[in-house]
Short mmCIF file of C-alpha atoms and ligand atoms in Angstrom, two decimals:
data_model
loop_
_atom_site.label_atom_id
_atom_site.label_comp_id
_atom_site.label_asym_id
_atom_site.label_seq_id
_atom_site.Cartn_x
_atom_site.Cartn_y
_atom_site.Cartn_z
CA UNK A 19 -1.73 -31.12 -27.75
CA UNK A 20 -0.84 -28.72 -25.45
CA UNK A 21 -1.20 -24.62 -26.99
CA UNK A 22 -1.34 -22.22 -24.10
CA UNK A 23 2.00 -20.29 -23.44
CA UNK A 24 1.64 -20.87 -19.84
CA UNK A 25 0.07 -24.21 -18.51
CA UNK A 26 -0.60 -24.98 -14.76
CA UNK A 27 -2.39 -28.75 -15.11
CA UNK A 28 -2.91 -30.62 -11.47
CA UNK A 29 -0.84 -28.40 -9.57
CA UNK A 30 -1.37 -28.60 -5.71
CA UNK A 31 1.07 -28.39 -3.03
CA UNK A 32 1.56 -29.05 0.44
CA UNK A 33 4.16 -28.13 2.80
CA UNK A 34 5.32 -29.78 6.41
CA UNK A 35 4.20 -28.27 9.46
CA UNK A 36 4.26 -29.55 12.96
CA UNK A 37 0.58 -30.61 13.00
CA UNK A 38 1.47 -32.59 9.82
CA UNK A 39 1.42 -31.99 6.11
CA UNK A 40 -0.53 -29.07 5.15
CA UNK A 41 -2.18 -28.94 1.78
CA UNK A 42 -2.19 -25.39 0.33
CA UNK A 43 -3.23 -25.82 -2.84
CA UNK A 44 -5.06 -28.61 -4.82
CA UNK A 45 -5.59 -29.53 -8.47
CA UNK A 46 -4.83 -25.80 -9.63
CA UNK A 47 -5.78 -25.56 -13.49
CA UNK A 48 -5.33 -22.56 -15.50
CA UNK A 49 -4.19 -21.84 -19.35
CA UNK A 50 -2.71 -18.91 -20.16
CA UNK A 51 -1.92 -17.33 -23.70
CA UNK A 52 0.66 -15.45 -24.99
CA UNK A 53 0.31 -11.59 -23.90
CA UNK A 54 -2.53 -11.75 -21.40
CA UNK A 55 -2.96 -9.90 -18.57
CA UNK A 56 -4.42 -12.00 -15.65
CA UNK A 57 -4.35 -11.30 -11.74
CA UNK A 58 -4.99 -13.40 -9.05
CA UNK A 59 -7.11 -12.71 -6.25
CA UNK A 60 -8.35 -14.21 -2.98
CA UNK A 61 -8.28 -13.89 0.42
CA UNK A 62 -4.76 -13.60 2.23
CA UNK A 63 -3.81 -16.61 2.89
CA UNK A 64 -5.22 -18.58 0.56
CA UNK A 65 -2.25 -19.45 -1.93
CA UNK A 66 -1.87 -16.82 -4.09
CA UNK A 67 1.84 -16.36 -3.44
CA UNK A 68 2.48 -19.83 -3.53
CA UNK A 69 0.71 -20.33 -7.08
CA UNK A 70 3.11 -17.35 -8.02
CA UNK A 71 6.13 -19.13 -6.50
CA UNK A 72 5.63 -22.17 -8.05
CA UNK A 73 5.28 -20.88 -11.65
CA UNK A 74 8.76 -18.82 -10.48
CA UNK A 75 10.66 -22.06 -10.17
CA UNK A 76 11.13 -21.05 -6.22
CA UNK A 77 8.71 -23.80 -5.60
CA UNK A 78 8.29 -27.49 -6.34
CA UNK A 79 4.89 -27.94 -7.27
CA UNK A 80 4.05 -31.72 -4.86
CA UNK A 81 1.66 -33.18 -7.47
CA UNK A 82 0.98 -31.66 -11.23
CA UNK A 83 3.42 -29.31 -13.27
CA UNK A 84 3.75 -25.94 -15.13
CA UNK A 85 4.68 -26.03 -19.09
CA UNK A 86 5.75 -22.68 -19.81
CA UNK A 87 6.39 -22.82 -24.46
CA UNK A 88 6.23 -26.89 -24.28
CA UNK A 89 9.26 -26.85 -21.93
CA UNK A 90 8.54 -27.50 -17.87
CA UNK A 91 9.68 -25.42 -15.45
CA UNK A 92 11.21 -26.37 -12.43
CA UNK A 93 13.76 -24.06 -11.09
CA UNK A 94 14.25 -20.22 -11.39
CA UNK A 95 14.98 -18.30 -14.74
CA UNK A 96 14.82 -14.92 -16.50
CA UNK A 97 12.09 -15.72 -19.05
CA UNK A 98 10.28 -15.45 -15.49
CA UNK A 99 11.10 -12.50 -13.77
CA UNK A 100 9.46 -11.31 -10.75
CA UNK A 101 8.22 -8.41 -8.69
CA UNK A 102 7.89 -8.48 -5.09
CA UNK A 103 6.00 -6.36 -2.88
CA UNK A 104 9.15 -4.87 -1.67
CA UNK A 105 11.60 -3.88 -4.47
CA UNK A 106 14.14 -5.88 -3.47
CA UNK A 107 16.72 -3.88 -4.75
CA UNK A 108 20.35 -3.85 -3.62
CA UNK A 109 21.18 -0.69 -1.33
CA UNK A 110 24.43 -0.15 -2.35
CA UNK A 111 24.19 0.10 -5.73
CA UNK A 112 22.34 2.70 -7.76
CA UNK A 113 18.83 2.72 -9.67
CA UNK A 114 21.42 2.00 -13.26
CA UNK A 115 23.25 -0.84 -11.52
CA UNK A 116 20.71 -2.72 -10.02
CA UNK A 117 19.13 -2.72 -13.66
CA UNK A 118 22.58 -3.83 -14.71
CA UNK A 119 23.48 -6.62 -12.85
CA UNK A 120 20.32 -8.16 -14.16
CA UNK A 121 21.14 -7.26 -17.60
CA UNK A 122 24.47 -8.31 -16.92
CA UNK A 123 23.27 -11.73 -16.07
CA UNK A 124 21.15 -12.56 -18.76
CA UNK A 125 22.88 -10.86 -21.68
CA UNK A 126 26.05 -11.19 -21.09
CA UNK A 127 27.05 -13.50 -23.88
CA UNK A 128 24.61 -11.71 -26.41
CA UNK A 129 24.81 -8.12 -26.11
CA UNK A 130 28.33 -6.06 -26.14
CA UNK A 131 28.71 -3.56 -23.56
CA UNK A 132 27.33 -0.57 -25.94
CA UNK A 133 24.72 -2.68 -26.79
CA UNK A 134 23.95 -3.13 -22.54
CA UNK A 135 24.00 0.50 -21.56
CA UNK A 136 21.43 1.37 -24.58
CA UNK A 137 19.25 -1.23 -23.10
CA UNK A 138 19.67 -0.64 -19.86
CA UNK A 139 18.91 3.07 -20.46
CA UNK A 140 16.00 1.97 -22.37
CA UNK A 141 14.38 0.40 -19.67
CA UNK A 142 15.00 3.13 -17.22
CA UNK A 143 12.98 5.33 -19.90
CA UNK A 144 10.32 2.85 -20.11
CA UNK A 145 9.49 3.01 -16.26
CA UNK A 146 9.99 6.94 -16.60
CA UNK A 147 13.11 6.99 -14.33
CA UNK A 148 15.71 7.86 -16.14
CA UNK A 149 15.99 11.58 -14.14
CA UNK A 150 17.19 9.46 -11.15
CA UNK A 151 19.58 6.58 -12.42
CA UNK A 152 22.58 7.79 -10.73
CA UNK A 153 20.45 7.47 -7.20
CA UNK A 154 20.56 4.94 -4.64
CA UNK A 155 16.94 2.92 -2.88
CA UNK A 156 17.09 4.64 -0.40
CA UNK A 157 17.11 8.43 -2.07
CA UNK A 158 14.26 7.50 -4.26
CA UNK A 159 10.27 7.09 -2.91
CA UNK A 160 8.49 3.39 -2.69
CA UNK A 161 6.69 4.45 -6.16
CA UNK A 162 9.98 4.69 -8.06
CA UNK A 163 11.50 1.96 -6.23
CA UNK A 164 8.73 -0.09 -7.77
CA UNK A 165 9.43 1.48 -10.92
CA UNK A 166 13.17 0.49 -10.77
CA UNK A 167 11.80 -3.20 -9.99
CA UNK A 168 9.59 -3.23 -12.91
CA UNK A 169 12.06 -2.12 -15.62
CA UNK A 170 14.42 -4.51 -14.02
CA UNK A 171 12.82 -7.60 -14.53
CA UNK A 172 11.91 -6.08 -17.84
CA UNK A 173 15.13 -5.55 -18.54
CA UNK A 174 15.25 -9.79 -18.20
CA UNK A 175 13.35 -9.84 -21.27
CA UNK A 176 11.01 -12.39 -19.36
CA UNK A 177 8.37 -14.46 -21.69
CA UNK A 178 6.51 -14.06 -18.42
CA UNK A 179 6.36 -10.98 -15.44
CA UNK A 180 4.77 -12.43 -12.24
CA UNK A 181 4.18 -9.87 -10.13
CA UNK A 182 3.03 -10.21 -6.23
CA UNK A 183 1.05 -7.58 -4.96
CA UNK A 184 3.93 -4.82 -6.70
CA UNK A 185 1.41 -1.79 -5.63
CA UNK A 186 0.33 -2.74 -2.35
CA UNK A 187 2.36 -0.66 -0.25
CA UNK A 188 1.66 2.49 -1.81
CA UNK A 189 -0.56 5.49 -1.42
CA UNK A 190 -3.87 5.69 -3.86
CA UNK A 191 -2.09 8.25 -6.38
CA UNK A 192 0.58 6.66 -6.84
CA UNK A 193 -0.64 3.26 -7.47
CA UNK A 194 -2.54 4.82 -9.81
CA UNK A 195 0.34 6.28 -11.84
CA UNK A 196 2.27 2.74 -11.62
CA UNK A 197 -0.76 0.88 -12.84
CA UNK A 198 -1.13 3.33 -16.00
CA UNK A 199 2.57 3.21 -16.46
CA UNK A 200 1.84 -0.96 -16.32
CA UNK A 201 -0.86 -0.47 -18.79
CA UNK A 202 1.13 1.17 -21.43
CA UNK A 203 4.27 -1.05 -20.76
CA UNK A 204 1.77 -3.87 -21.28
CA UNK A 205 0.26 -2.44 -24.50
CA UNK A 206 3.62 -1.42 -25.97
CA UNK A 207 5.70 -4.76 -24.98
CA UNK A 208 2.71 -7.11 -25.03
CA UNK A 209 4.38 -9.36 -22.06
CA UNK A 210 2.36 -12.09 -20.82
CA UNK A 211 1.95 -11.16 -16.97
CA UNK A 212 0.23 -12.63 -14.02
CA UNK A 213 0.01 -10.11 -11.24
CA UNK A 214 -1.63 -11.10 -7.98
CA UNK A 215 -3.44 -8.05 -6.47
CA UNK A 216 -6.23 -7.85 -3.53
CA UNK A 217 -8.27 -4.50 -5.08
CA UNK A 218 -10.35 -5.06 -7.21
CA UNK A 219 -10.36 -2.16 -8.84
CA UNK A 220 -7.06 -2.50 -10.11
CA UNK A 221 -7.80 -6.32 -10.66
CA UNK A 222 -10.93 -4.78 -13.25
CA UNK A 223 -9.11 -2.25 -14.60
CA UNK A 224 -5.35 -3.96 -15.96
CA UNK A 225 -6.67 -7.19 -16.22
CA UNK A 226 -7.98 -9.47 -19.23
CA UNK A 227 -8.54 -12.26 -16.96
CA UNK A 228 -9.26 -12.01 -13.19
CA UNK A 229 -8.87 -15.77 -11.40
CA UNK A 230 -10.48 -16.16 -8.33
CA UNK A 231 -9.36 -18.36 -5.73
CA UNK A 232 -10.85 -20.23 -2.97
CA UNK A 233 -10.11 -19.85 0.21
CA UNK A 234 -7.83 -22.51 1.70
CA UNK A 235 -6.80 -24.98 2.82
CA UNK A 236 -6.72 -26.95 -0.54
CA UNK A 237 -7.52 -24.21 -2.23
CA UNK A 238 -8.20 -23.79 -5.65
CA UNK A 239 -9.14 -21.76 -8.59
CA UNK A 240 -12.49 -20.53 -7.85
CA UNK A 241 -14.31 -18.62 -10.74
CA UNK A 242 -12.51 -17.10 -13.72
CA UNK A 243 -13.38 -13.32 -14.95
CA UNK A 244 -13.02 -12.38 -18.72
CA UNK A 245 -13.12 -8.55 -18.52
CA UNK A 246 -13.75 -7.63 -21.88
CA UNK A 247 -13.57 -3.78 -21.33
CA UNK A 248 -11.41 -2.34 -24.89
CA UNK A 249 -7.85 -1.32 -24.31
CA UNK A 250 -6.58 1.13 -24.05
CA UNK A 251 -8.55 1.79 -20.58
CA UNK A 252 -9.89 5.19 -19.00
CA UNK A 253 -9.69 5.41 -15.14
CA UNK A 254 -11.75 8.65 -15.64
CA UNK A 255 -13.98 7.21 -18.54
CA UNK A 256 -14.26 3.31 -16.68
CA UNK A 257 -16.12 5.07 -13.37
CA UNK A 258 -19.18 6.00 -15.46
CA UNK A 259 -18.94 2.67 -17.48
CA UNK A 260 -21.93 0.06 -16.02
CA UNK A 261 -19.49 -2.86 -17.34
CA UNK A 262 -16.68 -2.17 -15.21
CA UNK A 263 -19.31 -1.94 -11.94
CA UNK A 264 -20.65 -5.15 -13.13
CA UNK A 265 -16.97 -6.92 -13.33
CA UNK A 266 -16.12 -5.23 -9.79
CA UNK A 267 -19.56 -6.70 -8.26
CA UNK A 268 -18.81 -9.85 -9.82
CA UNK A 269 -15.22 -9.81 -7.93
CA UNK A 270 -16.98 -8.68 -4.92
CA UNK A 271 -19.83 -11.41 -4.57
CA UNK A 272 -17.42 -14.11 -4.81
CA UNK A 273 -14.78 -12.59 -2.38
CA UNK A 274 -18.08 -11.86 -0.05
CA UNK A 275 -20.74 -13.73 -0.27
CA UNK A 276 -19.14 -17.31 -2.06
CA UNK A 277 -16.19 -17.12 -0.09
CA UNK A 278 -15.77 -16.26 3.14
CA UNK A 279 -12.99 -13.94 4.43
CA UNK A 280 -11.19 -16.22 6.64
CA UNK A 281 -11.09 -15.56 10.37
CA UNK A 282 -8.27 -13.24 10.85
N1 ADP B 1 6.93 -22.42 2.91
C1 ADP B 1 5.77 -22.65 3.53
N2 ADP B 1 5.68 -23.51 4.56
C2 ADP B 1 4.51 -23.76 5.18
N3 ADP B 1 3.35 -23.17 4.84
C3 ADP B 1 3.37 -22.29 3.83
C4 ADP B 1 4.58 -21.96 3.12
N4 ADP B 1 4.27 -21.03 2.15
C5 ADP B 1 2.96 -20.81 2.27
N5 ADP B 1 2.42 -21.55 3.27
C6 ADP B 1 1.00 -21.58 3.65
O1 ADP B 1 0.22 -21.73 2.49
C7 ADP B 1 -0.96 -20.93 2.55
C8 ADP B 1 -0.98 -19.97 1.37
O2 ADP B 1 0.03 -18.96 1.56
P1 ADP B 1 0.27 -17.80 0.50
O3 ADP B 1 0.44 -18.41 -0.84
O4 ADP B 1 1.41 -16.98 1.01
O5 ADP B 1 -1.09 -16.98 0.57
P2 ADP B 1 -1.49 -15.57 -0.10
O6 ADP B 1 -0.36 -15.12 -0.95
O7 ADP B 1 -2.75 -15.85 -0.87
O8 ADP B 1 -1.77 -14.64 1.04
C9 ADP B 1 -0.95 -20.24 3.90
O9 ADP B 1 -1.71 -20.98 4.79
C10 ADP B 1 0.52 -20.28 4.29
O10 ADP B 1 0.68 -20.30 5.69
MG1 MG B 2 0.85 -13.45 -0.79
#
């Protein structure tokens, strides 16, 4: 029956703690088709992360499931490749070989070695880095270390990019420039992406849908967003459009007023 690329049906989860078991999330629903955008967003705490981990395979959802093409996840895997917050690349090796060793992983058996450079260097172009493959993490800024993340789980080939907060450690401008870069990736690739986020500004502005969660514990999806502003998107041309300050006050009354921020 099922048709949605991505399926999350009944999922809740709870985890041990010392005051007992703690449910984190309950009876999480959501449908997700083939090259949508959608972001997450809710106050900390209140499961984001843990949706995110469970659709990664890192997590065992306790009741429900995830159906990702009629198949049902349950562990990690490349058609899921994910962006943390921090890169999470490997120190020692450069911007190219951190790209390769994913590459390495995935295509090995399908691509010849010719075949892995061309993609590799592909990617690096995609993500506008290819001035500093030859540099290490730590010679590069937190914008194009995020860039270096994003072209490598690109480089998976991933039916789905799950991305957790990938901007939020970086200065205005330059989470402006990766979420344009995003938005062209996304228009030129047409990759099916969740991306959880807590401005919603960029939430409005890359996103098709924007799911709103409740706060926990228990929590669940909230309210769901269709943002129906055309692609491609303005920045510029979006702050004098009355839609786009009628999706953010939508995001804003139900973070505000119909949720609560939880004490901190
Ligand atoms: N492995 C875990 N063990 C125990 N509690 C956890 C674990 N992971 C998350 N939680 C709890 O689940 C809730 C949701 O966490 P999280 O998904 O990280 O929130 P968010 O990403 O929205 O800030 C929090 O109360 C957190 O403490
Ligand atoms: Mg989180």
């Amino acid at each position: 029956m099922s048709t949605a690329h991505l399926e999350l049906t009944g999922v809740g989860i709870s985890f041990p703690t010392d005051k007992g078991l703690f449910c984190a999330l309950k009876d999480v629903n959501l449908k997700i088709a083939k090259g949508e955008f959608v972001s997450l967003i809710g106050h900390s705490g209140c499961g984001k992360s843990t949706v995110l981990n469970i659709v990664a395979g890192l997590y065992q959802a306790t009741t429900g499931g995830v159906i990702l093409d009629n198949r049902e996840v349950n562990a990690p895997g490349p058609e899921r490749a994910v962006v943390f917050q921090n890169h999470s690349l490997l120190p020692w090796l450069s911007c190219y070989q951190n790209i390769e060793l994913a590459v390495r992983q995935v295509f090995k058996n399908s691509k010849s070695k010719t075949e892995m450079r061309e993609w590799i260097e592909h990617n690096l172009d995609l993500v506008h880095m290819s001035h500093a493959r030859h540099k290490r993490p730590s010679e590069i800024s937190g914008g194009m270390k995020q860039r270096i993340g994003i072209a490598r789980a690109l480089a998976m080939q991933p039916k789905v990019l799950l991305m957790d907060e990938p901007f939020g450690a970086l200065d205005a401008l330059t989470r402006a420039h990766l979420q344009d870069s995003l938005m062209e990736i996304h228009a030129d690739l047409g990759n099916t992406v969740i991306m959880i986020t807590h401005d919603v500004d960029e939430a409005v502005l890359l996103s098709d849908r924007i799911i709103m969660m409740s706060n926990g514990p228990s929590a669940t999806v909230g309210e769901i967003l269709q943002v129906e502003l055309p692609r491609p998107r303005e920045r510029m041309a979006l702050a004098h459009d009355s839609r786009y300050h009628e999706y953010r006050a939508a995001v804003l009354e139900f973070l505000y007023q119909k949720q609560h921020r939880p004490a901190a």
